[in-house]
Amino acid sequence: MKRTGVIGSLNIDVVSKVERFLKPGETASGTFDIFVGGGKGANQACALGRLGAKPFMAGCIGDTFYGPEYLRHLADDGVDTSGVRMIHGLKPGVAVITVSAQDGQNHIIVAPGANAACTPDWARQLLPELMELDIVLFQLETPLETTLLIARALREAGKTLILDPAPAVPLEQDTLALFDYVTPNETELNILTGLPTDTEAEIQAAARALLGQGARCVIAKAGGRGAFIAAAGETVKIPPYRVTPVDTTAAGDAFNAGLADALARGEELEKAVRFANAVGALATTAMGAQSALPTRNQVNLFLETNGGMAQ
Ligand code: RIB
């Protein structure tokens, strides 16, 4: 089994469920919850932990507003948090999330807080530990220059690197080429390529265009439409698992963790994406980010009852 790790954000999620998304200037009532575990990086680490992968997590968190409690939760889920720096007097990142009661779709606003302290100097000190990893997940909620510094060093060392380009910003060719797999959702793919991604044909065309922009292999996450793998001129659709979504928050994070876990177990890519689809689908069936991430047993049971492959 290869060793997995995540470099990225840790947020406290403040979640409101609304009947529908609001128009500008509109006020409506909704429910409110604070979910201690959020942040794309930590969600991916937590999901890997629940799958039994014993991942390493590197990031920065503040010691106010649930910070210390947060790390205990992650450790309980089997995450090695020794790469997370606790910064005195800072707030953790905070995400304000609205979830539509109609279809579970979300809007997310993130205040980076302590995530901004993931500086290049911090990363240089961590590099020896990161060199112990085989498969490493990145997202874009921590400073890009730090992500690039780490990714360049790990690529040179021959590690397998996965980039979840979220929140999406246009990326240079050299940046995209650092990663073995880039895993945007439809919205992110649109931002990265400037191309429409409303239909399956458009998603496939945009994924191929991202290859032309420097990506080595694009795995487009398309929710209820499944996922599309684009590599070397060929696009393959991996069909979705059918679930009734309650809240899609962290489904993409769960997908990435499922992908990394399956690759670490030596699965070939199409099977790994099928497994990732199952982990992502299950994460939509409950409210919240880490509160909704499935365990290995839950994924296996789901696959058994859905004609998939149990691990
Ligand atoms: O991907 C979902 C995550 O995005 C949330 O947990 C929130 O913290 C934001 O980072």
Coordinates of C-alpha atoms and ligand atoms in Angstrom, one line a residue:
M1 CA 0.0 0.0 0.0
K2 CA 1.4 3.4 -1.0
R3 CA 1.5 6.2 1.5
T4 CA -1.0 9.1 0.9
G5 CA -0.8 12.7 2.0
V6 CA -2.7 15.9 1.7
I7 CA -1.3 19.5 1.6
G8 CA -4.1 22.0 2.1
S9 CA -6.7 23.9 4.0
L10 CA -8.5 23.3 7.3
N11 CA -11.8 25.4 7.7
I12 CA -14.6 25.6 10.2
D13 CA -17.8 25.4 8.1
V14 CA -20.8 27.5 9.0
V15 CA -23.7 26.0 7.1
S16 CA -27.2 27.3 6.4
K17 CA -29.9 25.3 4.6
V18 CA -32.2 27.5 2.6
E19 CA -35.3 26.7 0.5
R20 CA -33.6 28.1 -2.6
F21 CA -30.6 30.3 -3.4
L22 CA -31.4 34.0 -2.8
K23 CA -31.6 36.8 -5.4
P24 CA -29.5 40.0 -4.7
G25 CA -31.0 42.1 -1.9
E26 CA -33.3 39.3 -0.8
T27 CA -33.6 38.1 2.9
A28 CA -34.9 34.6 3.9
S29 CA -34.9 32.4 6.9
G30 CA -32.9 29.2 7.0
T31 CA -31.4 26.7 9.5
F32 CA -27.9 27.2 10.9
D33 CA -25.2 24.7 12.0
I34 CA -21.5 24.9 12.7
F35 CA -19.7 21.9 11.5
V36 CA -16.2 21.8 13.0
G37 CA -14.6 19.9 10.1
G38 CA -14.3 21.5 6.7
G39 CA -11.7 22.9 4.3
K40 CA -10.9 21.0 1.1
G41 CA -7.6 19.8 2.3
A42 CA -8.7 18.5 5.6
N43 CA -11.9 17.0 4.1
Q44 CA -9.7 15.0 1.7
A45 CA -7.5 13.8 4.6
C46 CA -10.5 12.9 6.7
A47 CA -12.0 11.0 3.8
L48 CA -8.8 9.1 3.3
G49 CA -8.6 8.4 7.1
R50 CA -12.2 7.0 7.1
L51 CA -11.2 4.7 4.2
G52 CA -8.4 3.4 6.3
A53 CA -5.5 4.9 4.4
K54 CA -3.8 6.5 7.4
P55 CA -2.9 9.7 5.5
F56 CA -0.5 12.5 6.4
M57 CA -1.9 16.0 6.5
A58 CA 0.1 19.3 6.2
G59 CA -1.5 22.7 6.7
C60 CA -2.0 25.6 9.1
I61 CA -4.7 26.2 11.7
G62 CA -5.3 28.8 14.4
D63 CA -5.7 28.0 18.1
T64 CA -9.0 30.1 18.5
F65 CA -12.5 29.3 17.4
Y66 CA -12.5 25.4 17.6
G67 CA -8.9 25.0 16.2
P68 CA -7.5 22.6 18.8
E69 CA -10.8 20.6 18.9
Y70 CA -10.6 20.3 15.1
L71 CA -7.2 18.5 15.1
R72 CA -8.5 16.0 17.7
H73 CA -11.4 15.1 15.4
L74 CA -9.0 14.6 12.5
A75 CA -6.7 12.4 14.5
D76 CA -9.7 10.3 15.7
D77 CA -10.4 9.6 12.0
G78 CA -6.9 8.2 11.5
V79 CA -5.2 11.3 10.1
D80 CA -1.6 11.9 11.0
T81 CA -1.8 15.6 11.8
S82 CA 1.9 16.1 12.7
G83 CA 2.3 18.3 9.5
V84 CA -0.4 20.7 10.7
R85 CA 1.0 23.8 12.3
M86 CA -1.1 25.4 15.1
I87 CA -0.6 29.2 15.1
H88 CA -1.3 31.0 18.4
G89 CA -3.9 33.8 18.2
L90 CA -5.1 33.2 14.7
K91 CA -8.5 32.0 13.6
P92 CA -8.8 28.9 11.4
G93 CA -10.1 29.4 7.9
V94 CA -13.9 29.8 8.0
A95 CA -16.3 28.8 5.2
V96 CA -19.9 30.2 5.1
I97 CA -21.9 27.7 3.1
T98 CA -25.6 27.9 1.9
V99 CA -27.1 24.6 0.8
S100 CA -30.3 24.5 -1.2
A101 CA -33.0 22.2 0.2
Q102 CA -34.2 21.6 -3.3
D103 CA -31.2 19.7 -4.7
G104 CA -28.4 19.9 -2.1
Q105 CA -26.3 22.2 -4.3
N106 CA -24.2 24.8 -2.4
H107 CA -22.6 28.2 -2.5
I108 CA -19.4 28.6 -0.5
I109 CA -17.5 31.7 0.7
V110 CA -14.1 31.1 2.3
A111 CA -12.1 33.4 4.6
P112 CA -8.6 31.9 4.6
G113 CA -7.6 32.7 8.2
A114 CA -4.6 30.6 9.3
N115 CA -4.5 28.8 5.9
A116 CA -2.7 31.9 4.6
A117 CA 0.2 31.0 6.9
C118 CA 1.2 28.0 4.6
T119 CA 4.2 30.0 3.4
P120 CA 7.1 28.8 1.2
D121 CA 9.3 28.9 4.4
W122 CA 6.8 26.6 6.2
A123 CA 6.8 24.3 3.2
R124 CA 10.7 24.1 3.0
Q125 CA 10.8 22.8 6.6
L126 CA 8.2 20.1 5.8
L127 CA 9.8 18.8 2.6
P128 CA 11.8 15.9 4.2
E129 CA 8.6 14.5 5.7
L130 CA 6.7 15.0 2.4
M131 CA 9.3 13.0 0.6
E132 CA 8.1 9.9 2.5
L133 CA 4.8 10.1 0.7
D134 CA 3.9 8.4 -2.6
I135 CA 0.6 10.0 -3.6
V136 CA -0.2 13.6 -2.7
L137 CA -3.4 15.6 -3.0
F138 CA -3.4 19.4 -3.5
Q139 CA -6.2 22.0 -3.8
L140 CA -6.1 25.8 -4.2
E141 CA -7.3 27.0 -0.8
T142 CA -3.7 27.6 0.4
P143 CA -1.2 30.0 -1.2
L144 CA -0.4 29.0 -4.8
E145 CA 3.3 29.8 -4.5
T146 CA 3.6 27.3 -1.7
T147 CA 1.7 24.7 -3.6
L148 CA 4.0 25.1 -6.5
L149 CA 7.2 24.9 -4.4
I150 CA 6.1 21.6 -2.9
A151 CA 4.7 20.2 -6.2
R152 CA 7.9 20.9 -8.0
A153 CA 10.0 19.2 -5.4
L154 CA 7.7 16.1 -5.2
R155 CA 7.4 15.9 -9.0
E156 CA 11.2 15.8 -9.3
A157 CA 11.2 13.0 -6.7
G158 CA 8.8 11.0 -8.9
K159 CA 5.7 11.2 -6.6
T160 CA 2.2 10.9 -7.9
L161 CA 0.4 14.3 -7.6
I162 CA -3.3 15.1 -7.8
L163 CA -4.6 18.6 -8.1
D164 CA -8.2 19.5 -7.2
P165 CA -8.3 23.0 -8.8
A166 CA -10.7 24.5 -6.3
P167 CA -11.4 27.3 -5.8
A168 CA -10.6 27.6 -9.5
V169 CA -8.4 30.2 -11.1
P170 CA -6.8 30.1 -14.5
L171 CA -3.5 28.2 -14.3
E172 CA -0.3 28.4 -16.3
Q173 CA 0.8 25.5 -18.5
D174 CA 3.8 24.8 -16.3
T175 CA 1.6 24.6 -13.3
L176 CA -0.9 22.2 -14.8
A177 CA 1.9 20.0 -16.1
L178 CA 3.3 19.5 -12.5
F179 CA 0.4 17.1 -11.6
D180 CA -0.4 13.6 -12.8
Y181 CA -4.1 14.2 -12.5
V182 CA -6.2 17.4 -12.5
T183 CA -9.7 16.9 -11.2
P184 CA -12.1 19.9 -11.8
N185 CA -15.8 19.9 -11.5
E186 CA -17.9 21.4 -14.4
T187 CA -17.7 24.9 -13.0
E188 CA -14.0 24.7 -12.4
L189 CA -13.4 23.3 -15.8
N190 CA -15.3 26.3 -17.3
I191 CA -13.1 28.7 -15.3
L192 CA -9.9 26.9 -16.3
T193 CA -10.7 26.7 -20.0
G194 CA -13.2 29.5 -20.7
L195 CA -15.3 26.9 -22.5
P196 CA -18.9 25.9 -21.8
T197 CA -19.4 22.8 -19.7
D198 CA -23.2 22.4 -19.6
T199 CA -23.6 19.2 -21.6
E200 CA -21.6 16.0 -21.6
A201 CA -20.1 16.8 -25.0
E202 CA -19.0 20.2 -23.7
I203 CA -17.4 18.7 -20.6
Q204 CA -15.5 16.2 -22.7
A205 CA -14.4 18.9 -25.1
A206 CA -13.3 21.2 -22.3
A207 CA -11.4 18.4 -20.6
R208 CA -9.5 17.7 -23.8
A209 CA -8.8 21.5 -24.1
L210 CA -7.3 21.4 -20.6
L211 CA -4.9 18.7 -21.9
G212 CA -3.9 21.1 -24.6
Q213 CA -3.3 23.7 -21.9
G214 CA -0.7 21.5 -20.2
A215 CA -2.6 19.0 -18.0
R216 CA -1.3 15.4 -18.3
C217 CA -4.6 13.7 -17.4
V218 CA -7.9 15.4 -16.6
I219 CA -10.6 13.7 -14.5
A220 CA -13.7 15.9 -14.8
K221 CA -16.1 15.4 -11.9
A222 CA -19.6 15.8 -13.2
G223 CA -21.8 14.8 -10.2
G224 CA -25.0 13.0 -11.4
R225 CA -23.4 12.5 -14.8
G226 CA -20.4 10.6 -13.4
A227 CA -16.8 11.4 -14.3
F228 CA -14.8 11.8 -17.5
I229 CA -11.2 10.8 -17.9
A230 CA -9.3 12.6 -20.7
A231 CA -5.8 11.6 -21.5
A232 CA -3.7 11.3 -24.7
G233 CA -6.6 12.1 -27.1
E234 CA -9.1 9.7 -25.5
T235 CA -12.1 10.5 -23.3
V236 CA -13.7 7.8 -21.2
K237 CA -17.0 8.2 -19.3
I238 CA -17.2 6.5 -15.9
P239 CA -21.0 6.3 -15.0
P240 CA -22.4 7.7 -11.8
Y241 CA -23.9 5.9 -8.8
R242 CA -27.5 6.9 -8.2
V243 CA -28.2 8.6 -4.8
T244 CA -30.6 11.2 -3.6
P245 CA -28.4 14.2 -2.6
V246 CA -29.0 16.1 0.6
D247 CA -25.9 18.3 0.5
T248 CA -23.2 18.1 -2.1
T249 CA -20.6 19.9 0.1
A250 CA -17.3 17.9 0.1
A251 CA -18.5 15.4 -2.6
G252 CA -15.5 16.5 -4.7
D253 CA -13.2 16.1 -1.7
A254 CA -14.5 12.6 -1.1
F255 CA -14.0 11.8 -4.8
N256 CA -10.4 12.9 -4.7
A257 CA -9.8 10.9 -1.6
G258 CA -11.4 7.8 -3.2
L259 CA -9.2 8.3 -6.2
A260 CA -6.0 8.6 -4.2
D261 CA -6.9 5.6 -2.0
A262 CA -7.7 3.3 -4.9
L263 CA -4.5 4.4 -6.7
A264 CA -2.5 3.7 -3.5
R265 CA -4.0 0.2 -3.5
G266 CA -2.7 -0.3 -7.0
E267 CA -6.0 -0.1 -8.9
E268 CA -5.8 0.9 -12.6
L269 CA -7.3 4.4 -13.4
E270 CA -10.8 3.5 -14.6
K271 CA -11.5 1.3 -11.6
A272 CA -10.0 4.0 -9.3
V273 CA -12.4 6.6 -10.7
R274 CA -15.3 4.2 -10.3
F275 CA -14.4 3.8 -6.6
A276 CA -14.0 7.6 -6.4
N277 CA -17.5 8.1 -7.9
A278 CA -18.9 5.8 -5.1
V279 CA -17.1 7.7 -2.3
G280 CA -18.2 11.1 -3.8
A281 CA -21.9 9.9 -4.2
L282 CA -22.1 8.7 -0.6
A283 CA -20.8 12.1 0.7
T284 CA -23.9 13.8 -0.8
T285 CA -26.3 11.8 1.3
A286 CA -25.9 13.7 4.6
M287 CA -25.4 17.3 5.7
G288 CA -22.0 18.9 6.1
A289 CA -18.5 18.2 4.9
Q290 CA -16.6 15.8 7.2
S291 CA -19.8 14.9 9.0
A292 CA -20.9 13.3 5.7
L293 CA -17.8 11.4 4.6
P294 CA -18.2 7.6 4.5
T295 CA -16.1 4.9 6.1
R296 CA -14.6 2.0 4.2
N297 CA -17.3 -0.3 5.5
Q298 CA -20.0 2.1 4.3
V299 CA -18.4 2.3 0.8
N300 CA -18.1 -1.5 0.6
L301 CA -21.7 -2.0 1.6
F302 CA -22.8 0.6 -0.9
L303 CA -20.8 -1.0 -3.7
E304 CA -22.1 -4.5 -2.8
T305 CA -25.7 -3.3 -3.1
N306 CA -25.0 -1.2 -6.2
G307 CA -23.3 -3.9 -8.3
G308 CA -19.9 -2.3 -7.9
M309 CA -16.6 -3.6 -6.7
A310 CA -16.1 -4.0 -3.0
Q311 CA -12.6 -3.3 -1.7
Ligands
RIB1 O1 -15.2 21.3 -0.6 C1 -16.0 21.7 0.5 C2 -15.2 22.6 1.4 O2 -15.0 23.9 0.7 C3 -16.0 23.0 2.6 O3 -15.7 22.2 3.7 C4 -15.5 24.4 2.9 O4 -14.7 24.6 4.0 C5 -14.7 24.8 1.6 O5 -13.3 24.7 1.8

